[in-house]
Coordinates of C-alpha atoms in Angstrom, one line a residue:
Chain A
X1 CA 89.7 40.8 36.0
X2 CA 92.6 42.7 38.2
X3 CA 93.5 38.7 39.3
X4 CA 94.3 37.9 35.7
X5 CA 96.0 40.9 35.2
X6 CA 98.1 40.2 38.2
X7 CA 98.7 36.4 37.5
X8 CA 100.1 37.0 33.7
X9 CA 102.3 39.7 34.7
X10 CA 104.8 37.5 36.4
X11 CA 104.4 35.3 33.7
X12 CA 105.1 37.9 30.7
X13 CA 108.4 39.0 32.9
X14 CA 109.6 35.2 33.2
X15 CA 109.2 35.2 29.4
X16 CA 111.1 38.1 28.6
X17 CA 113.9 36.9 31.0
X18 CA 113.9 33.4 29.1
X19 CA 114.1 35.0 25.5
X20 CA 116.6 37.7 26.6
X21 CA 118.8 34.8 28.3
X22 CA 118.5 32.6 25.2
X23 CA 118.8 35.8 22.5
X24 CA 121.8 36.8 24.3
X25 CA 124.2 34.7 26.4
X26 CA 126.2 37.6 27.3
X27 CA 123.3 38.6 29.7
X28 CA 124.9 35.8 32.0
X29 CA 127.6 37.8 33.0
X30 CA 126.1 40.8 34.1
X31 CA 126.5 41.1 37.9
X32 CA 123.4 40.1 39.4
X33 CA 121.5 42.1 42.0
X34 CA 120.0 40.6 44.6
X35 CA 116.2 40.2 43.9
X36 CA 115.0 41.3 47.5
X37 CA 117.0 44.4 46.9
X38 CA 115.3 45.1 43.4
X39 CA 112.0 44.2 44.8
X40 CA 112.3 47.1 47.5
X41 CA 113.6 49.6 44.9
X42 CA 110.4 48.6 42.6
X43 CA 108.4 49.4 46.0
X44 CA 110.4 52.7 46.6
X45 CA 109.7 53.6 42.9
X46 CA 106.2 53.0 42.9
X47 CA 105.5 54.6 46.2
X48 CA 107.6 57.7 45.1
X49 CA 105.3 58.0 41.6
X50 CA 102.3 58.3 43.7
X51 CA 103.6 60.5 46.4
X52 CA 106.0 63.1 44.7
X53 CA 103.6 64.6 42.3
X54 CA 101.1 65.9 45.0
X55 CA 104.1 67.0 47.2
X56 CA 105.2 69.1 44.4
X57 CA 101.5 70.5 43.8
X58 CA 101.2 71.1 47.6
X59 CA 104.6 72.8 47.4
X60 CA 103.9 75.3 44.6
X61 CA 100.3 76.0 45.9
X62 CA 102.0 77.3 49.4
X63 CA 104.4 79.2 47.7
X64 CA 101.6 80.8 45.5
X65 CA 99.5 81.5 49.0
X66 CA 102.3 82.8 50.9
X67 CA 103.0 85.0 47.7
X68 CA 99.6 86.0 47.5
X69 CA 99.2 86.5 51.0
X70 CA 102.4 88.3 52.2
X71 CA 101.2 91.7 50.9
X72 CA 100.2 94.4 53.8
X73 CA 96.3 94.6 53.9
X74 CA 95.9 91.1 52.7
X75 CA 92.6 89.3 54.6
X76 CA 94.0 86.1 55.2
X77 CA 96.8 85.2 56.7
X78 CA 99.7 83.3 54.6
X79 CA 101.2 79.7 55.6
X80 CA 104.0 81.1 57.3
X81 CA 101.8 83.1 59.9
X82 CA 99.3 80.1 60.3
X83 CA 102.1 78.0 61.3
X84 CA 103.3 80.5 63.9
X85 CA 100.0 81.2 65.4
X86 CA 98.7 77.8 65.9
X87 CA 102.1 76.3 66.9
X88 CA 100.6 75.6 70.0
X89 CA 97.7 74.1 68.9
X90 CA 99.5 71.9 66.2
X91 CA 102.1 70.6 69.1
X92 CA 100.0 70.3 72.2
X93 CA 96.8 68.7 70.9
X94 CA 95.4 67.5 74.4
X95 CA 95.5 70.4 76.5
X96 CA 92.1 70.8 78.5
X97 CA 91.7 74.0 80.6
X98 CA 88.2 73.6 81.1
X99 CA 84.8 74.2 78.9
X100 CA 85.5 74.3 75.5
X101 CA 89.1 75.5 75.8
X102 CA 90.4 72.5 74.8
X103 CA 93.4 70.6 72.6
X104 CA 92.2 70.2 68.9
X105 CA 92.3 66.5 69.7
X106 CA 89.2 66.7 72.2
X107 CA 87.5 68.7 69.4
X108 CA 88.1 66.1 66.7
X109 CA 87.4 63.3 69.0
X110 CA 84.1 64.7 70.0
X111 CA 83.1 65.3 66.6
X112 CA 83.9 61.7 65.4
X113 CA 82.4 60.0 68.3
X114 CA 79.1 62.0 67.1
X115 CA 79.9 60.6 63.6
X116 CA 80.6 57.3 65.0
X117 CA 77.2 57.0 66.7
X118 CA 75.2 58.8 64.1
X119 CA 76.6 56.8 61.1
X120 CA 76.7 53.2 62.8
X121 CA 72.8 53.6 63.5
X122 CA 72.3 54.6 60.2
X123 CA 74.4 51.4 58.8
X124 CA 72.3 49.2 60.6
X125 CA 68.9 51.0 59.9
X126 CA 69.9 51.7 56.4
X127 CA 70.9 48.2 55.4
X128 CA 67.8 47.0 56.9
X129 CA 65.5 49.3 55.2
X130 CA 67.0 49.0 52.1
X131 CA 67.0 45.0 52.1
X132 CA 62.9 45.5 53.1
X133 CA 62.9 47.7 49.7
X134 CA 64.9 45.7 47.9
X135 CA 63.3 42.6 48.4
X136 CA 59.9 43.3 48.6
X137 CA 57.7 45.4 46.1
X138 CA 55.0 46.4 47.9
X139 CA 57.8 47.9 50.4
X140 CA 59.4 49.3 47.4
X141 CA 56.2 50.9 46.4
X142 CA 55.2 52.1 49.8
X143 CA 58.5 53.7 51.0
X144 CA 60.5 54.6 47.8
X145 CA 58.8 57.6 46.9
X146 CA 58.8 58.8 50.6
X147 CA 62.7 58.3 50.6
X148 CA 62.9 60.1 47.4
X149 CA 61.5 62.9 48.8
X150 CA 63.1 63.0 52.4
X151 CA 66.5 62.6 51.1
X152 CA 66.4 65.9 49.3
X153 CA 66.0 67.7 52.6
X154 CA 69.5 69.4 53.6
X155 CA 70.9 68.0 56.7
X156 CA 70.7 70.9 58.6
X157 CA 67.1 71.6 58.2
X158 CA 66.6 68.4 60.3
X159 CA 68.5 70.4 63.4
X160 CA 65.7 72.8 64.5
X161 CA 63.1 69.9 64.5
X162 CA 65.1 67.3 66.2
X163 CA 66.4 70.0 68.6
X164 CA 62.6 70.7 69.3
X165 CA 62.3 66.7 69.9
X166 CA 65.3 65.8 71.8
X167 CA 65.8 69.3 73.8
X168 CA 69.5 68.7 73.6
X169 CA 72.6 69.6 71.4
X170 CA 74.2 66.0 71.7
X171 CA 71.4 63.6 70.4
X172 CA 70.4 66.6 67.9
X173 CA 73.6 66.5 66.1
X174 CA 73.6 62.6 66.3
X175 CA 70.0 62.7 64.5
X176 CA 71.3 65.1 62.0
X177 CA 74.4 62.6 60.9
X178 CA 72.0 59.7 61.0
X179 CA 69.2 61.0 58.5
X180 CA 72.4 62.6 56.3
X181 CA 73.9 59.4 55.9
X182 CA 71.2 57.1 55.8
X183 CA 69.5 57.6 52.4
X184 CA 72.8 56.8 50.4
X185 CA 72.8 53.6 52.5
X186 CA 69.2 52.4 52.0
X187 CA 69.1 53.5 48.2
X188 CA 72.3 51.7 47.4
X189 CA 71.6 48.5 49.5
X190 CA 68.1 48.5 48.0
X191 CA 69.8 48.1 44.2
X192 CA 72.2 46.0 45.4
X193 CA 69.7 43.2 47.0
X194 CA 67.4 43.8 43.6
X195 CA 70.7 42.8 41.6
X196 CA 70.8 39.5 43.3
X197 CA 71.2 37.0 40.4
X198 CA 67.8 34.7 40.1
X199 CA 70.7 31.5 40.5
X200 CA 71.6 32.5 44.3
X201 CA 68.0 32.5 45.0
X202 CA 67.7 29.3 43.2
X203 CA 70.4 27.8 45.2
X204 CA 69.2 29.1 48.1
X205 CA 65.5 27.6 47.6
X206 CA 66.8 24.2 46.7
X207 CA 69.2 24.1 49.8
X208 CA 66.0 25.2 51.8
X209 CA 67.6 28.2 53.7
X210 CA 65.2 29.9 56.0
X211 CA 64.9 33.8 55.7
X212 CA 67.5 34.8 58.1
X213 CA 70.0 32.4 56.8
X214 CA 68.8 34.0 53.2
X215 CA 69.8 37.5 54.6
X216 CA 73.2 36.4 55.8
X217 CA 74.7 33.7 54.0
X218 CA 73.2 35.3 50.2
X219 CA 71.8 38.9 50.3
X220 CA 74.6 40.5 52.4
X221 CA 77.5 39.1 50.6
X222 CA 75.7 39.2 47.1
X223 CA 75.1 43.0 47.6
X224 CA 78.3 43.7 49.7
X225 CA 79.5 45.8 46.7
X226 CA 76.5 48.1 46.6
X227 CA 76.1 48.2 50.5
X228 CA 79.5 49.5 50.5
X229 CA 79.4 52.3 48.1
X230 CA 75.8 53.6 50.2
X231 CA 78.3 53.2 53.0
X232 CA 81.1 55.4 51.6
X233 CA 79.1 58.0 50.4
X234 CA 77.1 58.0 54.0
X235 CA 80.5 58.3 55.7
X236 CA 81.4 61.5 53.2
X237 CA 78.2 63.1 53.7
X238 CA 78.3 62.5 57.7
X239 CA 81.3 64.3 58.1
X240 CA 80.3 67.1 55.8
X241 CA 77.2 67.6 58.1
X242 CA 78.9 67.2 61.4
X243 CA 81.2 70.5 61.0
X244 CA 77.8 72.6 60.1
X245 CA 75.4 71.0 63.0
X246 CA 78.4 71.8 65.5
X247 CA 78.6 75.3 64.7
X248 CA 75.1 75.2 65.4
X249 CA 74.8 73.5 68.5
X250 CA 77.9 74.5 70.4
X251 CA 80.1 72.7 73.1
X252 CA 83.1 70.7 72.3
X253 CA 83.5 69.7 68.5
X254 CA 85.5 70.5 65.6
X255 CA 82.8 72.5 63.9
X256 CA 82.0 74.8 67.3
X257 CA 85.8 75.4 67.3
X258 CA 85.9 76.4 63.9
X259 CA 83.1 78.9 64.7
X260 CA 84.6 80.2 67.6
X261 CA 87.8 80.6 66.1
X262 CA 86.1 82.9 63.8
X263 CA 84.2 84.8 66.4
X264 CA 87.6 85.3 67.9
X265 CA 88.9 86.6 64.7
X266 CA 91.8 83.7 64.7
X267 CA 91.9 83.0 61.2
X268 CA 94.8 81.1 61.4
X269 CA 93.2 78.8 63.7
X270 CA 90.1 78.0 61.0
X271 CA 92.7 77.0 58.5
X272 CA 94.7 74.6 60.7
X273 CA 91.0 73.1 61.5
X274 CA 90.2 72.9 57.8
X275 CA 93.2 71.1 57.4
X276 CA 92.5 68.6 59.7
X277 CA 88.9 68.2 58.9
X278 CA 90.2 67.5 55.4
X279 CA 92.4 64.7 56.5
X280 CA 90.2 63.0 58.6
X281 CA 87.5 63.2 56.0
X282 CA 90.3 61.2 53.7
X283 CA 91.0 58.8 56.5
X284 CA 87.3 57.9 57.0
X285 CA 86.8 57.4 53.4
X286 CA 89.7 55.1 53.3
X287 CA 88.2 53.1 56.1
X288 CA 85.3 52.3 54.8
X289 CA 87.1 51.3 51.1
X290 CA 89.6 49.5 52.9
X291 CA 86.8 47.3 54.8
X292 CA 84.8 47.3 51.3
X293 CA 88.0 45.6 49.9
X294 CA 88.8 43.5 52.8
X295 CA 84.5 41.8 52.8
X296 CA 84.1 42.0 49.0
X297 CA 87.6 39.8 48.4
X298 CA 86.4 37.2 45.8
X299 CA 82.8 38.7 45.2
X300 CA 84.2 40.1 41.8
X301 CA 81.4 38.7 39.5
X302 CA 82.6 36.3 37.1
Chain B
X1 CA 53.7 -0.4 42.0
X2 CA 53.9 3.2 42.0
X3 CA 56.4 4.7 39.5
X4 CA 59.4 6.8 41.3
X5 CA 58.7 10.1 39.9
X6 CA 55.9 10.9 37.9
X7 CA 54.9 14.1 35.6
X8 CA 51.2 14.2 35.9
X9 CA 49.5 15.9 33.0
X10 CA 51.4 19.2 33.4
X11 CA 50.3 22.2 31.9
X12 CA 52.2 25.4 32.1
X13 CA 51.0 28.9 31.1
X14 CA 52.8 32.3 31.4
X15 CA 50.5 35.0 32.0
X16 CA 51.9 38.7 31.4
X17 CA 49.0 41.3 31.7
X18 CA 46.0 39.9 29.5
X19 CA 48.7 38.1 27.4
X20 CA 49.3 34.6 28.1
X21 CA 51.2 31.7 26.4
X22 CA 51.0 28.1 26.8
X23 CA 54.3 26.4 27.3
X24 CA 53.7 23.0 28.2
X25 CA 50.7 21.0 27.4
X26 CA 49.8 17.7 28.9
X27 CA 53.1 16.4 29.7
X28 CA 53.3 12.9 31.2
X29 CA 56.1 11.2 32.1
X30 CA 57.3 8.3 34.6
X31 CA 60.7 8.0 35.5
X32 CA 61.9 4.8 37.7
X33 CA 64.7 4.4 40.3
X34 CA 68.1 4.7 38.8
X35 CA 67.1 5.7 35.5
X36 CA 68.9 8.1 33.6
X37 CA 66.2 10.2 31.2
X38 CA 67.3 13.1 29.1
X39 CA 64.4 15.7 27.9
X40 CA 65.8 17.1 24.2
X41 CA 64.1 19.7 22.1
X42 CA 64.9 23.1 20.2
X43 CA 65.4 26.0 22.3
X44 CA 62.4 27.8 23.4
X45 CA 60.3 24.8 23.7
X46 CA 60.1 24.9 27.4
X47 CA 62.4 21.8 28.3
X48 CA 64.1 24.3 30.9
X49 CA 60.4 25.2 32.2
X50 CA 60.1 21.7 32.5
X51 CA 63.0 20.8 34.8
X52 CA 62.1 23.9 36.9
X53 CA 58.6 22.4 37.8
X54 CA 60.5 19.4 38.7
X55 CA 62.7 21.5 40.8
X56 CA 59.7 23.3 42.3
X57 CA 61.1 26.7 41.3
X58 CA 58.4 27.2 38.9
X59 CA 54.6 26.4 39.8
X60 CA 52.4 24.1 37.3
X61 CA 49.3 25.4 36.1
X62 CA 47.5 22.1 35.9
X63 CA 48.7 18.8 37.0
X64 CA 51.7 17.9 39.5
X65 CA 54.9 16.4 40.1
X66 CA 54.7 13.0 42.5
X67 CA 58.1 11.8 43.9
X68 CA 57.6 8.4 45.6
X69 CA 53.7 9.1 45.4
X70 CA 53.8 12.3 47.2
X71 CA 53.3 15.7 45.5
X72 CA 56.3 18.0 45.5
X73 CA 55.3 21.8 44.3
X74 CA 58.5 23.5 46.5
X75 CA 62.1 23.6 45.8
X76 CA 64.1 20.8 48.2
X77 CA 67.1 19.0 48.5
X78 CA 65.6 15.9 47.5
X79 CA 65.7 17.3 43.8
X80 CA 69.0 19.0 44.0
X81 CA 69.8 20.8 40.8
X82 CA 73.3 21.4 38.9
X83 CA 72.4 25.0 37.1
X84 CA 73.8 25.2 33.5
X85 CA 75.9 28.4 34.5
X86 CA 77.1 26.4 37.8
X87 CA 75.6 29.4 40.1
X88 CA 78.4 28.7 42.8
X89 CA 78.4 31.6 45.4
X90 CA 81.6 33.6 44.7
X91 CA 82.2 34.7 47.9
X92 CA 82.6 31.2 49.2
X93 CA 85.3 28.7 48.7
X94 CA 85.0 25.4 46.8
X95 CA 84.4 23.6 50.2
X96 CA 82.1 26.0 51.8
X97 CA 79.5 26.2 48.6
X98 CA 79.5 22.4 48.9
X99 CA 79.0 22.4 53.0
X100 CA 76.4 25.0 52.9
X101 CA 74.0 22.2 51.5
X102 CA 75.3 19.7 53.5
X103 CA 75.0 21.7 56.6
X104 CA 71.4 22.3 55.9
X105 CA 70.3 18.7 54.7
X106 CA 72.3 17.1 57.4
X107 CA 71.7 19.7 60.1
X108 CA 70.3 16.8 62.7
X109 CA 71.3 13.7 61.3
X110 CA 75.4 14.4 61.3
X111 CA 77.7 15.5 63.4
X112 CA 80.1 18.4 62.7
X113 CA 82.9 16.2 61.8
X114 CA 80.6 13.6 59.9
X115 CA 79.4 16.6 57.4
X116 CA 83.1 18.0 57.3
X117 CA 84.0 14.0 55.8
X118 CA 81.1 14.0 53.9
X119 CA 81.9 17.3 52.1
X120 CA 85.3 16.0 51.5
X121 CA 83.6 12.6 50.3
X122 CA 81.7 14.6 47.3
X123 CA 84.8 16.9 46.5
X124 CA 86.6 13.5 46.1
X125 CA 84.0 12.2 44.0
X126 CA 84.1 14.7 41.1
X127 CA 87.9 15.0 42.0
X128 CA 87.9 18.5 43.2
X129 CA 89.6 18.1 46.5
X130 CA 92.4 19.7 45.6
X131 CA 91.1 23.0 44.9
X132 CA 88.7 23.0 48.2
X133 CA 90.0 26.1 49.6
X134 CA 90.0 28.1 46.2
X135 CA 86.8 30.5 45.2
X136 CA 85.0 29.9 42.3
X137 CA 86.7 32.8 40.3
X138 CA 89.8 31.0 40.6
X139 CA 88.9 27.7 39.0
X140 CA 88.1 27.2 35.2
X141 CA 84.7 26.7 33.9
X142 CA 84.7 22.7 34.0
X143 CA 86.0 22.5 37.6
X144 CA 83.3 25.1 38.3
X145 CA 80.6 22.7 37.0
X146 CA 82.3 19.6 38.9
X147 CA 81.7 21.7 42.3
X148 CA 77.9 22.2 41.2
X149 CA 77.9 18.5 40.7
X150 CA 79.2 17.8 44.2
X151 CA 77.1 20.2 45.7
X152 CA 74.2 18.6 44.5
X153 CA 75.2 15.0 45.1
X154 CA 76.1 16.0 48.8
X155 CA 72.8 16.5 49.4
X156 CA 71.7 13.0 48.7
X157 CA 68.5 14.0 46.4
X158 CA 66.1 11.5 45.1
X159 CA 66.5 12.7 41.7
X160 CA 69.3 14.7 40.5
X161 CA 68.2 17.3 37.9
X162 CA 70.9 18.6 35.4
X163 CA 69.9 21.8 33.5
X164 CA 72.1 21.7 30.3
X165 CA 75.0 20.9 32.6
X166 CA 77.7 20.8 29.7
X167 CA 76.1 23.7 27.6
X168 CA 78.7 26.5 28.8
X169 CA 81.6 24.1 28.5
X170 CA 84.2 23.5 25.5
X171 CA 84.3 20.5 23.5
X172 CA 86.8 18.6 25.3
X173 CA 85.9 19.5 28.9
X174 CA 82.5 18.7 28.1
X175 CA 83.2 15.0 27.0
X176 CA 85.2 14.4 30.1
X177 CA 82.7 15.9 32.4
X178 CA 80.1 13.7 30.5
X179 CA 82.6 10.6 31.2
X180 CA 82.6 11.7 35.0
X181 CA 78.9 12.0 35.0
X182 CA 78.4 8.4 33.4
X183 CA 80.7 7.0 36.3
X184 CA 79.3 8.5 38.9
X185 CA 75.9 7.2 37.7
X186 CA 77.3 3.9 37.5
X187 CA 79.1 4.0 41.2
X188 CA 75.9 5.6 42.8
X189 CA 73.0 4.6 40.9
X190 CA 71.4 8.0 41.0
X191 CA 67.9 8.7 39.5
X192 CA 68.9 11.5 36.8
X193 CA 66.8 14.0 34.6
X194 CA 69.0 16.2 32.4
X195 CA 67.9 18.8 30.0
X196 CA 70.1 19.0 26.9
X197 CA 70.2 20.3 23.1
X198 CA 73.0 17.7 22.1
X199 CA 71.7 14.7 20.4
X200 CA 75.2 12.7 21.0
X201 CA 75.3 13.8 24.4
X202 CA 71.6 12.4 25.2
X203 CA 72.3 9.3 23.6
X204 CA 75.5 8.6 25.2
X205 CA 74.5 9.3 28.7
X206 CA 70.2 8.2 28.9
X207 CA 68.4 5.4 29.4
X208 CA 65.5 7.0 28.0
X209 CA 65.4 10.2 25.8
X210 CA 62.4 12.3 25.8
X211 CA 62.0 14.3 22.9
X212 CA 59.9 17.7 23.0
X213 CA 57.8 19.2 20.0
X214 CA 58.4 22.8 19.1
X215 CA 56.6 25.6 21.8
X216 CA 54.4 27.2 22.3
X217 CA 52.3 24.3 23.8
X218 CA 55.2 21.7 23.9
X219 CA 54.5 18.2 24.3
X220 CA 56.3 15.1 24.7
X221 CA 56.6 14.1 21.0
X222 CA 58.4 10.5 21.4
X223 CA 60.3 8.9 24.1
X224 CA 63.0 6.6 22.9
X225 CA 64.8 3.7 24.5
X226 CA 68.1 3.6 24.4
X227 CA 69.1 0.1 24.8
X228 CA 72.9 0.3 25.2
X229 CA 74.8 -2.0 27.6
X230 CA 76.9 0.3 30.5
X231 CA 79.4 1.1 31.0
X232 CA 79.6 3.0 27.8
X233 CA 82.5 3.6 26.0
X234 CA 82.7 6.9 23.9
X235 CA 85.0 5.5 21.4
X236 CA 83.4 2.2 21.0
X237 CA 80.0 3.7 20.5
X238 CA 81.0 5.9 17.8
X239 CA 81.0 2.6 15.5
X240 CA 77.9 0.9 17.4
X241 CA 75.3 0.0 15.1
X242 CA 72.7 0.4 18.2
X243 CA 74.2 4.1 19.3
X244 CA 74.2 5.2 15.3
X245 CA 70.4 3.9 15.3
X246 CA 69.3 6.2 18.3
X247 CA 71.3 8.9 17.0
X248 CA 69.5 8.8 13.8
X249 CA 65.9 8.8 15.6
X250 CA 66.8 12.3 17.5
X251 CA 68.0 13.7 14.6
X252 CA 64.8 12.5 12.4
X253 CA 62.7 14.0 15.2
X254 CA 64.5 17.3 15.6
X255 CA 65.5 18.0 12.1
X256 CA 62.7 16.5 9.9
X257 CA 59.3 16.5 11.8
X258 CA 60.0 19.3 14.3
X259 CA 62.2 21.4 12.7
X260 CA 62.9 24.6 14.7
X261 CA 60.6 27.4 13.5
X262 CA 62.8 30.9 13.6
X263 CA 59.5 32.9 14.5
X264 CA 59.0 30.9 17.8

């Protein structure tokens, strides 16, 4: 549908131009702008339309925050003080004084590594299990009720159990990420597999694809839009869970950084960390969305 | 001599819970090599079920399908299907859709280069080589069906099964595609079994028309020979006495003796 809209737009423009020129020959006398500059101007305008409004809202929010927190006795620092107190952390994210006294880059990269490991495992296992549940009625009857119960368990509730099992913080945190993000991946994959049109299955049967070929050539591409929905929900949940998990397990990581800042009453550092957590969560979501767009191009049902 | 394709005493009963519906009853039909046979009947008479049985996508309750005197009961490229709604895989290009079947069928008998050439050859047959890198969403309904035909032809089927292949197309595109299928049949001599509900289409294309009674328990009501010389020309046939007579026979069968019952 999008494609049609894109296709018809230039036609409409051409038509409009033709009409304009035939109706009013005066148009031809007007100075012609180079079309390339026009294109850039249009692009700049489109970007501005998207970027300017949130910037204005942000500026207003900061102003409000500054005014409210500036008073003496305010429990939270105003943005100006946050900036002043965290300047060192902002401009030198790479320092490493040993132990947990490291720059924000190291904390964030430790957290991202855990998320990457746990989430990758969840993606592989989730797509596998989801395929099984979506394809086999008996697997669905056996597994689905159990999944429905397990998925309601809050991520942190798994942490003590995994600490008991692994006896180490690192694998426990990875396990929490895994168990948090796997459910939406399983459930969405299963729905996607169940929704594969019978036609595609018939085609595969006539061509005599073997189960492995059927999985790679029919199931995965056909269910890709659903799978990516699950993956996107999953990455969001893992980023939500990692901060809480790291607060409890300690060591290097953005979650523990926040907890440590709270214990040392460095409120400004907490605010800076929250800012980074938000930006990275947003970027992770956009990365998965971008992958989805790239992989599922052309799979729009028609 | 054995018949090429034989449908032998086929019954089909669908069972859901305790209720069962007999869809097909005692279907017997033999088709010779190179013959073009159409199955016509009102909607719901089980003609698509019959085609699915030949394709192996549905199992019979009783009876069997024999192809070159061997029973066939699972799907395979020797009975390639052109589906009503084209069923092209939207994430593959036109070329890749045809190549998928070619790669499977000729995995050991053709080299990579030969498979590529064979894919292009079949796209050329249906005049779709120019759109080989397009995706199904970027081409028209008629073009999609052409690619569907190329995909089926490329598997070198013993029997080509067409499931209302022109049903979803507008009248002009349909006529154009019918001419193409006629030309391909003339050129390649395929054995074709086609499901249709269009009387003109059946008479124009077929050597024999199998008319089915209304379901449930649909049977073959009558088989009509179409003794028109090939190649057939749409315009000349419009006034041809033999054509009109065949057309009349099918219309009488469908609208007088086996009128469609709304409740069915």
